[in-house]
Amino acid sequence: MSRLVDKLLACLPRVRESFYASGFELPRLYLVAIEAMRQRGADERDYQGYLDEVLREYVALAPPWQPSVRHLLTPEDRSAYLDLLASRFGSEAMSLDPSYKLFAKLEANVWLDLLRQFRTEKQKEVESARSGTRRGI
């Protein structure tokens, strides 16, 4: 029998696409900004794939997930992909994803530009949701 987290992870791509199809683009814009930080290696997943593996481990932990508590996981609950990232890129930060680590180190002026873009999109989505003009609402 498949574990609940496996069932959840299997349906998340459809749920995300439905969410985006309804006109909510802010999460995708955030992911695109992270992916723009560097070219990923052939064996690396995109940031959404990384977050899916974090979710897989998160449900097996009592404390909130962070790299420093991964040692509490049983071998069957550990993500082989996150182990790969930890061995390759280190595990001392809040993220094991190398693109996100670069994203978090952006200079203040770049952060401000991104925040403006995110805020503008968020405001547009909030106004559209309030007025009921979102597709699928």
mmCIF file of N, CA and C in Angstrom:
data_model
loop_
_atom_site.group_PDB
_atom_site.id
_atom_site.type_symbol
_atom_site.label_atom_id
_atom_site.label_comp_id
_atom_site.label_asym_id
_atom_site.label_seq_id
_atom_site.Cartn_x
_atom_site.Cartn_y
_atom_site.Cartn_z
ATOM 1 N N MET A 1 0.840 -1.190 0.000
ATOM 2 C CA MET A 1 0.000 0.000 0.000
ATOM 3 C C MET A 1 0.876 1.241 0.000
ATOM 4 N N SER A 2 0.530 2.170 -0.823
ATOM 5 C CA SER A 2 1.300 3.402 -0.922
ATOM 6 C C SER A 2 1.069 4.276 0.310
ATOM 7 N N ARG A 3 2.120 4.904 0.756
ATOM 8 C CA ARG A 3 2.003 5.804 1.900
ATOM 9 C C ARG A 3 1.216 7.045 1.505
ATOM 10 N N LEU A 4 0.605 7.672 2.498
ATOM 11 C CA LEU A 4 -0.201 8.868 2.266
ATOM 12 C C LEU A 4 0.610 9.961 1.569
ATOM 13 N N VAL A 5 1.855 10.170 1.995
ATOM 14 C CA VAL A 5 2.672 11.225 1.387
ATOM 15 C C VAL A 5 2.909 10.939 -0.091
ATOM 16 N N ASP A 6 3.058 9.661 -0.450
ATOM 17 C CA ASP A 6 3.242 9.316 -1.866
ATOM 18 C C ASP A 6 1.994 9.654 -2.669
ATOM 19 N N LYS A 7 0.831 9.397 -2.081
ATOM 20 C CA LYS A 7 -0.427 9.741 -2.753
ATOM 21 C C LYS A 7 -0.565 11.252 -2.906
ATOM 22 N N LEU A 8 -0.192 11.977 -1.855
ATOM 23 C CA LEU A 8 -0.241 13.439 -1.915
ATOM 24 C C LEU A 8 0.696 13.966 -2.992
ATOM 25 N N LEU A 9 1.917 13.485 -3.010
ATOM 26 C CA LEU A 9 2.888 13.949 -4.002
ATOM 27 C C LEU A 9 2.463 13.593 -5.424
ATOM 28 N N ALA A 10 1.759 12.498 -5.583
ATOM 29 C CA ALA A 10 1.299 12.111 -6.920
ATOM 30 C C ALA A 10 0.227 13.059 -7.458
ATOM 31 N N CYS A 11 -0.591 13.629 -6.569
ATOM 32 C CA CYS A 11 -1.659 14.510 -7.054
ATOM 33 C C CYS A 11 -1.244 15.983 -7.088
ATOM 34 N N LEU A 12 -0.154 16.351 -6.435
ATOM 35 C CA LEU A 12 0.249 17.762 -6.380
ATOM 36 C C LEU A 12 0.484 18.409 -7.743
ATOM 37 N N PRO A 13 1.090 17.750 -8.721
ATOM 38 C CA PRO A 13 1.261 18.422 -10.018
ATOM 39 C C PRO A 13 -0.064 18.861 -10.637
ATOM 40 N N ARG A 14 -1.095 18.016 -10.568
ATOM 41 C CA ARG A 14 -2.411 18.391 -11.112
ATOM 42 C C ARG A 14 -3.018 19.545 -10.323
ATOM 43 N N VAL A 15 -2.868 19.511 -9.010
ATOM 44 C CA VAL A 15 -3.410 20.575 -8.164
ATOM 45 C C VAL A 15 -2.715 21.894 -8.490
ATOM 46 N N ARG A 16 -1.401 21.856 -8.630
ATOM 47 C CA ARG A 16 -0.652 23.079 -8.956
ATOM 48 C C ARG A 16 -1.102 23.644 -10.294
ATOM 49 N N GLU A 17 -1.208 22.783 -11.301
ATOM 50 C CA GLU A 17 -1.611 23.261 -12.618
ATOM 51 C C GLU A 17 -3.018 23.831 -12.592
ATOM 52 N N SER A 18 -3.894 23.235 -11.824
ATOM 53 C CA SER A 18 -5.249 23.767 -11.674
ATOM 54 C C SER A 18 -5.206 25.142 -11.017
ATOM 55 N N PHE A 19 -4.365 25.273 -10.016
ATOM 56 C CA PHE A 19 -4.188 26.552 -9.324
ATOM 57 C C PHE A 19 -3.692 27.622 -10.300
ATOM 58 N N TYR A 20 -2.676 27.283 -11.082
ATOM 59 C CA TYR A 20 -2.145 28.236 -12.062
ATOM 60 C C TYR A 20 -3.186 28.546 -13.138
ATOM 61 N N ALA A 21 -3.907 27.523 -13.572
ATOM 62 C CA ALA A 21 -4.931 27.729 -14.602
ATOM 63 C C ALA A 21 -6.042 28.640 -14.100
ATOM 64 N N SER A 22 -6.211 28.710 -12.790
ATOM 65 C CA SER A 22 -7.215 29.614 -12.207
ATOM 66 C C SER A 22 -6.725 31.049 -12.172
ATOM 67 N N GLY A 23 -5.497 31.283 -12.603
ATOM 68 C CA GLY A 23 -4.980 32.640 -12.682
ATOM 69 C C GLY A 23 -4.019 33.036 -11.573
ATOM 70 N N PHE A 24 -3.664 32.109 -10.714
ATOM 71 C CA PHE A 24 -2.731 32.418 -9.630
ATOM 72 C C PHE A 24 -1.311 32.087 -10.087
ATOM 73 N N GLU A 25 -0.531 33.104 -10.365
ATOM 74 C CA GLU A 25 0.803 32.931 -10.936
ATOM 75 C C GLU A 25 1.941 33.223 -9.964
ATOM 76 N N LEU A 26 1.648 33.795 -8.815
ATOM 77 C CA LEU A 26 2.711 34.223 -7.904
ATOM 78 C C LEU A 26 3.664 33.088 -7.514
ATOM 79 N N PRO A 27 3.176 31.905 -7.150
ATOM 80 C CA PRO A 27 4.127 30.841 -6.809
ATOM 81 C C PRO A 27 5.049 30.486 -7.975
ATOM 82 N N ARG A 28 4.501 30.479 -9.182
ATOM 83 C CA ARG A 28 5.329 30.155 -10.347
ATOM 84 C C ARG A 28 6.378 31.247 -10.589
ATOM 85 N N LEU A 29 6.023 32.502 -10.394
ATOM 86 C CA LEU A 29 7.002 33.589 -10.558
ATOM 87 C C LEU A 29 8.155 33.433 -9.577
ATOM 88 N N TYR A 30 7.820 33.056 -8.351
ATOM 89 C CA TYR A 30 8.839 32.838 -7.332
ATOM 90 C C TYR A 30 9.770 31.693 -7.741
ATOM 91 N N LEU A 31 9.193 30.602 -8.227
ATOM 92 C CA LEU A 31 9.997 29.461 -8.669
ATOM 93 C C LEU A 31 10.896 29.842 -9.846
ATOM 94 N N VAL A 32 10.374 30.614 -10.771
ATOM 95 C CA VAL A 32 11.166 31.051 -11.925
ATOM 96 C C VAL A 32 12.353 31.898 -11.469
ATOM 97 N N ALA A 33 12.140 32.767 -10.493
ATOM 98 C CA ALA A 33 13.225 33.604 -9.976
ATOM 99 C C ALA A 33 14.322 32.742 -9.363
ATOM 100 N N ILE A 34 13.947 31.707 -8.653
ATOM 101 C CA ILE A 34 14.945 30.815 -8.051
ATOM 102 C C ILE A 34 15.691 30.048 -9.134
ATOM 103 N N GLU A 35 14.957 29.546 -10.120
ATOM 104 C CA GLU A 35 15.587 28.769 -11.192
ATOM 105 C C GLU A 35 16.545 29.610 -12.031
ATOM 106 N N ALA A 36 16.347 30.916 -12.052
ATOM 107 C CA ALA A 36 17.209 31.794 -12.850
ATOM 108 C C ALA A 36 18.587 31.990 -12.217
ATOM 109 N N MET A 37 18.797 31.493 -11.036
ATOM 110 C CA MET A 37 20.052 31.725 -10.319
ATOM 111 C C MET A 37 21.236 30.980 -10.920
ATOM 112 N N ARG A 38 20.998 29.791 -11.455
ATOM 113 C CA ARG A 38 22.099 28.992 -11.975
ATOM 114 C C ARG A 38 21.550 27.883 -12.855
ATOM 115 N N GLN A 39 22.415 27.343 -13.684
ATOM 116 C CA GLN A 39 22.065 26.178 -14.492
ATOM 117 C C GLN A 39 22.177 24.943 -13.607
ATOM 118 N N ARG A 40 21.140 24.157 -13.533
ATOM 119 C CA ARG A 40 21.163 22.948 -12.712
ATOM 120 C C ARG A 40 21.912 21.829 -13.426
ATOM 121 N N GLY A 41 22.523 20.972 -12.632
ATOM 122 C CA GLY A 41 23.158 19.783 -13.172
ATOM 123 C C GLY A 41 22.118 18.820 -13.713
ATOM 124 N N ALA A 42 22.545 17.903 -14.556
ATOM 125 C CA ALA A 42 21.622 16.967 -15.191
ATOM 126 C C ALA A 42 20.893 16.095 -14.175
ATOM 127 N N ASP A 43 21.520 15.825 -13.041
ATOM 128 C CA ASP A 43 20.896 14.963 -12.037
ATOM 129 C C ASP A 43 20.129 15.749 -10.972
ATOM 130 N N GLU A 44 19.998 17.058 -11.163
ATOM 131 C CA GLU A 44 19.267 17.881 -10.203
ATOM 132 C C GLU A 44 17.842 18.111 -10.681
ATOM 133 N N ARG A 45 16.941 18.248 -9.715
ATOM 134 C CA ARG A 45 15.545 18.574 -10.005
ATOM 135 C C ARG A 45 15.357 20.072 -9.862
ATOM 136 N N ASP A 46 14.256 20.580 -10.393
ATOM 137 C CA ASP A 46 13.966 21.993 -10.205
ATOM 138 C C ASP A 46 13.576 22.242 -8.745
ATOM 139 N N TYR A 47 13.382 23.512 -8.391
ATOM 140 C CA TYR A 47 13.116 23.843 -6.997
ATOM 141 C C TYR A 47 11.810 23.225 -6.501
ATOM 142 N N GLN A 48 10.806 23.109 -7.367
ATOM 143 C CA GLN A 48 9.566 22.463 -6.963
ATOM 144 C C GLN A 48 9.819 20.999 -6.619
ATOM 145 N N GLY A 49 10.665 20.343 -7.390
ATOM 146 C CA GLY A 49 11.030 18.954 -7.090
ATOM 147 C C GLY A 49 11.748 18.843 -5.759
ATOM 148 N N TYR A 50 12.588 19.814 -5.476
ATOM 149 C CA TYR A 50 13.261 19.869 -4.183
ATOM 150 C C TYR A 50 12.234 20.006 -3.060
ATOM 151 N N LEU A 51 11.282 20.930 -3.231
ATOM 152 C CA LEU A 51 10.262 21.135 -2.198
ATOM 153 C C LEU A 51 9.401 19.889 -1.995
ATOM 154 N N ASP A 52 9.150 19.149 -3.060
ATOM 155 C CA ASP A 52 8.399 17.907 -2.921
ATOM 156 C C ASP A 52 9.155 16.902 -2.053
ATOM 157 N N GLU A 53 10.456 16.837 -2.221
ATOM 158 C CA GLU A 53 11.251 15.922 -1.396
ATOM 159 C C GLU A 53 11.320 16.395 0.057
ATOM 160 N N VAL A 54 11.360 17.702 0.261
ATOM 161 C CA VAL A 54 11.298 18.237 1.625
ATOM 162 C C VAL A 54 9.967 17.835 2.263
ATOM 163 N N LEU A 55 8.873 17.956 1.511
ATOM 164 C CA LEU A 55 7.563 17.557 2.028
ATOM 165 C C LEU A 55 7.565 16.083 2.414
ATOM 166 N N ARG A 56 8.164 15.249 1.591
ATOM 167 C CA ARG A 56 8.241 13.811 1.868
ATOM 168 C C ARG A 56 8.883 13.570 3.240
ATOM 169 N N GLU A 57 9.971 14.265 3.518
ATOM 170 C CA GLU A 57 10.646 14.102 4.804
ATOM 171 C C GLU A 57 9.891 14.800 5.930
ATOM 172 N N TYR A 58 9.307 15.940 5.629
ATOM 173 C CA TYR A 58 8.602 16.737 6.639
ATOM 174 C C TYR A 58 7.518 15.930 7.351
ATOM 175 N N VAL A 59 6.752 15.153 6.586
ATOM 176 C CA VAL A 59 5.653 14.405 7.196
ATOM 177 C C VAL A 59 6.149 13.307 8.134
ATOM 178 N N ALA A 60 7.396 12.912 8.007
ATOM 179 C CA ALA A 60 7.950 11.844 8.856
ATOM 180 C C ALA A 60 8.624 12.385 10.113
ATOM 181 N N LEU A 61 8.738 13.695 10.227
ATOM 182 C CA LEU A 61 9.452 14.298 11.355
ATOM 183 C C LEU A 61 8.487 14.883 12.377
ATOM 184 N N ALA A 62 8.884 14.842 13.637
ATOM 185 C CA ALA A 62 8.117 15.535 14.683
ATOM 186 C C ALA A 62 8.428 17.032 14.668
ATOM 187 N N PRO A 63 9.717 17.420 14.640
ATOM 188 C CA PRO A 63 10.007 18.866 14.560
ATOM 189 C C PRO A 63 9.861 19.351 13.121
ATOM 190 N N PRO A 64 9.745 20.653 12.925
ATOM 191 C CA PRO A 64 9.704 21.187 11.551
ATOM 192 C C PRO A 64 10.956 20.785 10.772
ATOM 193 N N TRP A 65 10.790 20.562 9.479
ATOM 194 C CA TRP A 65 11.909 20.127 8.650
ATOM 195 C C TRP A 65 12.938 21.227 8.516
ATOM 196 N N GLN A 66 14.168 20.876 8.642
ATOM 197 C CA GLN A 66 15.321 21.681 8.271
ATOM 198 C C GLN A 66 16.496 20.723 8.132
ATOM 199 N N PRO A 67 17.517 21.091 7.396
ATOM 200 C CA PRO A 67 18.618 20.157 7.174
ATOM 201 C C PRO A 67 19.227 19.608 8.475
ATOM 202 N N SER A 68 19.250 20.416 9.507
ATOM 203 C CA SER A 68 19.902 19.986 10.750
ATOM 204 C C SER A 68 19.140 18.917 11.522
ATOM 205 N N VAL A 69 17.881 18.625 11.161
ATOM 206 C CA VAL A 69 17.134 17.576 11.867
ATOM 207 C C VAL A 69 16.907 16.339 10.997
ATOM 208 N N ARG A 70 17.472 16.316 9.817
ATOM 209 C CA ARG A 70 17.297 15.170 8.927
ATOM 210 C C ARG A 70 17.866 13.886 9.517
ATOM 211 N N HIS A 71 18.834 14.021 10.414
ATOM 212 C CA HIS A 71 19.431 12.827 11.032
ATOM 213 C C HIS A 71 18.411 12.054 11.876
ATOM 214 N N LEU A 72 17.293 12.677 12.230
ATOM 215 C CA LEU A 72 16.256 12.019 13.018
ATOM 216 C C LEU A 72 15.387 11.073 12.180
ATOM 217 N N LEU A 73 15.484 11.167 10.877
ATOM 218 C CA LEU A 73 14.680 10.338 9.989
ATOM 219 C C LEU A 73 15.200 8.904 9.944
ATOM 220 N N THR A 74 14.280 7.972 9.797
ATOM 221 C CA THR A 74 14.687 6.596 9.559
ATOM 222 C C THR A 74 15.212 6.509 8.129
ATOM 223 N N PRO A 75 16.032 5.515 7.834
ATOM 224 C CA PRO A 75 16.558 5.405 6.456
ATOM 225 C C PRO A 75 15.465 5.363 5.387
ATOM 226 N N GLU A 76 14.337 4.696 5.674
ATOM 227 C CA GLU A 76 13.273 4.620 4.656
ATOM 228 C C GLU A 76 12.535 5.943 4.487
ATOM 229 N N ASP A 77 12.632 6.844 5.454
ATOM 230 C CA ASP A 77 11.973 8.152 5.342
ATOM 231 C C ASP A 77 12.889 9.226 4.761
ATOM 232 N N ARG A 78 14.154 8.922 4.610
ATOM 233 C CA ARG A 78 15.090 9.904 4.053
ATOM 234 C C ARG A 78 14.962 9.936 2.533
ATOM 235 N N SER A 79 15.098 11.127 1.997
ATOM 236 C CA SER A 79 15.080 11.308 0.549
ATOM 237 C C SER A 79 16.488 11.122 0.001
ATOM 238 N N ALA A 80 16.626 10.192 -0.938
ATOM 239 C CA ALA A 80 17.935 9.977 -1.566
ATOM 240 C C ALA A 80 18.376 11.239 -2.306
ATOM 241 N N TYR A 81 17.407 11.956 -2.881
ATOM 242 C CA TYR A 81 17.739 13.189 -3.591
ATOM 243 C C TYR A 81 18.285 14.248 -2.631
ATOM 244 N N LEU A 82 17.649 14.425 -1.471
ATOM 245 C CA LEU A 82 18.149 15.401 -0.497
ATOM 246 C C LEU A 82 19.500 14.963 0.067
ATOM 247 N N ASP A 83 19.711 13.661 0.216
ATOM 248 C CA ASP A 83 21.032 13.172 0.628
ATOM 249 C C ASP A 83 22.089 13.559 -0.405
ATOM 250 N N LEU A 84 21.735 13.428 -1.674
ATOM 251 C CA LEU A 84 22.651 13.820 -2.751
ATOM 252 C C LEU A 84 23.007 15.299 -2.645
ATOM 253 N N LEU A 85 21.986 16.158 -2.482
ATOM 254 C CA LEU A 85 22.239 17.595 -2.366
ATOM 255 C C LEU A 85 23.076 17.908 -1.131
ATOM 256 N N ALA A 86 22.784 17.249 -0.023
ATOM 257 C CA ALA A 86 23.536 17.492 1.210
ATOM 258 C C ALA A 86 25.003 17.121 1.025
ATOM 259 N N SER A 87 25.271 16.022 0.348
ATOM 260 C CA SER A 87 26.656 15.608 0.150
ATOM 261 C C SER A 87 27.384 16.518 -0.826
ATOM 262 N N ARG A 88 26.656 17.056 -1.786
ATOM 263 C CA ARG A 88 27.274 17.873 -2.821
ATOM 264 C C ARG A 88 27.365 19.354 -2.445
ATOM 265 N N PHE A 89 26.340 19.883 -1.765
ATOM 266 C CA PHE A 89 26.267 21.320 -1.539
ATOM 267 C C PHE A 89 26.242 21.721 -0.073
ATOM 268 N N GLY A 90 26.354 20.760 0.832
ATOM 269 C CA GLY A 90 26.381 21.094 2.253
ATOM 270 C C GLY A 90 25.008 21.173 2.859
ATOM 271 N N SER A 91 24.959 21.060 4.185
ATOM 272 C CA SER A 91 23.662 20.987 4.851
ATOM 273 C C SER A 91 23.527 21.951 6.017
ATOM 274 N N GLU A 92 24.301 22.987 6.078
ATOM 275 C CA GLU A 92 24.258 23.899 7.219
ATOM 276 C C GLU A 92 23.229 25.017 7.086
ATOM 277 N N ALA A 93 22.733 25.243 5.906
ATOM 278 C CA ALA A 93 21.775 26.339 5.693
ATOM 279 C C ALA A 93 20.348 25.839 5.896
ATOM 280 N N MET A 94 19.391 26.725 5.750
ATOM 281 C CA MET A 94 17.985 26.350 5.852
ATOM 282 C C MET A 94 17.523 25.585 4.610
ATOM 283 N N SER A 95 18.317 25.587 3.579
ATOM 284 C CA SER A 95 17.972 24.899 2.345
ATOM 285 C C SER A 95 19.180 24.113 1.858
ATOM 286 N N LEU A 96 18.912 22.981 1.248
ATOM 287 C CA LEU A 96 19.975 22.205 0.611
ATOM 288 C C LEU A 96 20.067 22.528 -0.871
ATOM 289 N N ASP A 97 19.092 23.268 -1.385
ATOM 290 C CA ASP A 97 19.045 23.563 -2.812
ATOM 291 C C ASP A 97 20.034 24.670 -3.163
ATOM 292 N N PRO A 98 20.983 24.409 -4.057
ATOM 293 C CA PRO A 98 22.000 25.406 -4.382
ATOM 294 C C PRO A 98 21.449 26.654 -5.076
ATOM 295 N N SER A 99 20.403 26.512 -5.866
ATOM 296 C CA SER A 99 19.816 27.679 -6.529
ATOM 297 C C SER A 99 19.163 28.598 -5.505
ATOM 298 N N TYR A 100 18.447 28.011 -4.538
ATOM 299 C CA TYR A 100 17.823 28.828 -3.508
ATOM 300 C C TYR A 100 18.881 29.522 -2.654
ATOM 301 N N LYS A 101 19.988 28.848 -2.379
ATOM 302 C CA LYS A 101 21.060 29.474 -1.590
ATOM 303 C C LYS A 101 21.570 30.729 -2.286
ATOM 304 N N LEU A 102 21.714 30.672 -3.598
ATOM 305 C CA LEU A 102 22.130 31.860 -4.356
ATOM 306 C C LEU A 102 21.037 32.924 -4.343
ATOM 307 N N PHE A 103 19.797 32.493 -4.492
ATOM 308 C CA PHE A 103 18.651 33.396 -4.463
ATOM 309 C C PHE A 103 18.616 34.170 -3.142
ATOM 310 N N ALA A 104 18.861 33.479 -2.050
ATOM 311 C CA ALA A 104 18.827 34.111 -0.729
ATOM 312 C C ALA A 104 19.959 35.117 -0.521
ATOM 313 N N LYS A 105 21.005 35.029 -1.328
ATOM 314 C CA LYS A 105 22.155 35.929 -1.186
ATOM 315 C C LYS A 105 22.134 37.100 -2.173
ATOM 316 N N LEU A 106 21.015 37.310 -2.834
ATOM 317 C CA LEU A 106 20.934 38.415 -3.796
ATOM 318 C C LEU A 106 21.194 39.755 -3.119
ATOM 319 N N GLU A 107 21.735 40.673 -3.870
ATOM 320 C CA GLU A 107 21.979 42.018 -3.346
ATOM 321 C C GLU A 107 20.654 42.729 -3.104
ATOM 322 N N ALA A 108 20.673 43.695 -2.223
ATOM 323 C CA ALA A 108 19.456 44.385 -1.784
ATOM 324 C C ALA A 108 18.663 44.975 -2.943
ATOM 325 N N ASN A 109 19.350 45.583 -3.901
ATOM 326 C CA ASN A 109 18.615 46.205 -5.017
ATOM 327 C C ASN A 109 17.913 45.161 -5.884
ATOM 328 N N VAL A 110 18.510 43.997 -6.041
ATOM 329 C CA VAL A 110 17.870 42.925 -6.807
ATOM 330 C C VAL A 110 16.668 42.391 -6.030
ATOM 331 N N TRP A 111 16.833 42.225 -4.713
ATOM 332 C CA TRP A 111 15.719 41.789 -3.868
ATOM 333 C C TRP A 111 14.551 42.761 -3.967
ATOM 334 N N LEU A 112 14.850 44.041 -3.896
ATOM 335 C CA LEU A 112 13.784 45.037 -3.960
ATOM 336 C C LEU A 112 13.036 44.970 -5.284
ATOM 337 N N ASP A 113 13.761 44.788 -6.376
ATOM 338 C CA ASP A 113 13.103 44.656 -7.685
ATOM 339 C C ASP A 113 12.193 43.424 -7.722
ATOM 340 N N LEU A 114 12.707 42.306 -7.217
ATOM 341 C CA LEU A 114 11.885 41.097 -7.183
ATOM 342 C C LEU A 114 10.671 41.277 -6.286
ATOM 343 N N LEU A 115 10.867 41.873 -5.124
ATOM 344 C CA LEU A 115 9.749 42.098 -4.216
ATOM 345 C C LEU A 115 8.679 42.977 -4.850
ATOM 346 N N ARG A 116 9.101 43.984 -5.619
ATOM 347 C CA ARG A 116 8.132 44.826 -6.325
ATOM 348 C C ARG A 116 7.320 43.990 -7.324
ATOM 349 N N GLN A 117 8.031 43.142 -8.072
ATOM 350 C CA GLN A 117 7.341 42.288 -9.041
ATOM 351 C C GLN A 117 6.357 41.347 -8.333
ATOM 352 N N PHE A 118 6.802 40.723 -7.260
ATOM 353 C CA PHE A 118 5.945 39.800 -6.511
ATOM 354 C C PHE A 118 4.759 40.539 -5.903
ATOM 355 N N ARG A 119 5.012 41.713 -5.365
ATOM 356 C CA ARG A 119 3.942 42.497 -4.736
ATOM 357 C C ARG A 119 2.911 42.930 -5.775
ATOM 358 N N THR A 120 3.374 43.335 -6.940
ATOM 359 C CA THR A 120 2.471 43.746 -8.015
ATOM 360 C C THR A 120 1.585 42.569 -8.434
ATOM 361 N N GLU A 121 2.188 41.417 -8.618
ATOM 362 C CA GLU A 121 1.408 40.228 -8.995
ATOM 363 C C GLU A 121 0.446 39.840 -7.879
ATOM 364 N N LYS A 122 0.910 39.888 -6.657
ATOM 365 C CA LYS A 122 0.041 39.540 -5.527
ATOM 366 C C LYS A 122 -1.172 40.468 -5.479
ATOM 367 N N GLN A 123 -0.935 41.754 -5.635
ATOM 368 C CA GLN A 123 -2.035 42.719 -5.597
ATOM 369 C C GLN A 123 -3.028 42.456 -6.719
ATOM 370 N N LYS A 124 -2.512 42.159 -7.900
ATOM 371 C CA LYS A 124 -3.369 41.858 -9.048
ATOM 372 C C LYS A 124 -4.219 40.616 -8.764
ATOM 373 N N GLU A 125 -3.611 39.583 -8.178
ATOM 374 C CA GLU A 125 -4.342 38.355 -7.872
ATOM 375 C C GLU A 125 -5.370 38.568 -6.763
ATOM 376 N N VAL A 126 -5.018 39.361 -5.760
ATOM 377 C CA VAL A 126 -5.957 39.654 -4.667
ATOM 378 C C VAL A 126 -7.166 40.402 -5.209
ATOM 379 N N GLU A 127 -6.913 41.424 -6.014
ATOM 380 C CA GLU A 127 -8.020 42.206 -6.571
ATOM 381 C C GLU A 127 -8.904 41.346 -7.465
ATOM 382 N N SER A 128 -8.292 40.493 -8.250
ATOM 383 C CA SER A 128 -9.054 39.626 -9.133
ATOM 384 C C SER A 128 -9.876 38.615 -8.326
ATOM 385 N N ALA A 129 -9.306 38.065 -7.276
ATOM 386 C CA ALA A 129 -10.031 37.109 -6.426
ATOM 387 C C ALA A 129 -11.194 37.790 -5.712
ATOM 388 N N ARG A 130 -10.965 39.003 -5.246
ATOM 389 C CA ARG A 130 -12.044 39.744 -4.570
ATOM 390 C C ARG A 130 -13.213 40.020 -5.503
ATOM 391 N N SER A 131 -12.896 40.331 -6.734
ATOM 392 C CA SER A 131 -13.958 40.667 -7.686
ATOM 393 C C SER A 131 -14.574 39.424 -8.312
ATOM 394 N N GLY A 132 -13.987 38.270 -8.033
ATOM 395 C CA GLY A 132 -14.526 37.021 -8.582
ATOM 396 C C GLY A 132 -14.211 36.790 -10.025
ATOM 397 N N THR A 133 -13.192 37.492 -10.557
ATOM 398 C CA THR A 133 -12.871 37.330 -11.976
ATOM 399 C C THR A 133 -11.814 36.269 -12.227
ATOM 400 N N ARG A 134 -11.333 35.597 -11.202
ATOM 401 C CA ARG A 134 -10.370 34.518 -11.396
ATOM 402 C C ARG A 134 -11.031 33.411 -12.181
ATOM 403 N N ARG A 135 -10.305 32.820 -13.116
ATOM 404 C CA ARG A 135 -10.823 31.672 -13.860
ATOM 405 C C ARG A 135 -11.020 30.525 -12.878
ATOM 406 N N GLY A 136 -12.114 29.846 -12.979
ATOM 407 C CA GLY A 136 -12.376 28.678 -12.145
ATOM 408 C C GLY A 136 -12.929 28.999 -10.779
ATOM 409 N N ILE A 137 -13.180 30.269 -10.473
ATOM 410 C CA ILE A 137 -13.715 30.624 -9.158
ATOM 411 C C ILE A 137 -15.202 30.863 -9.280
#
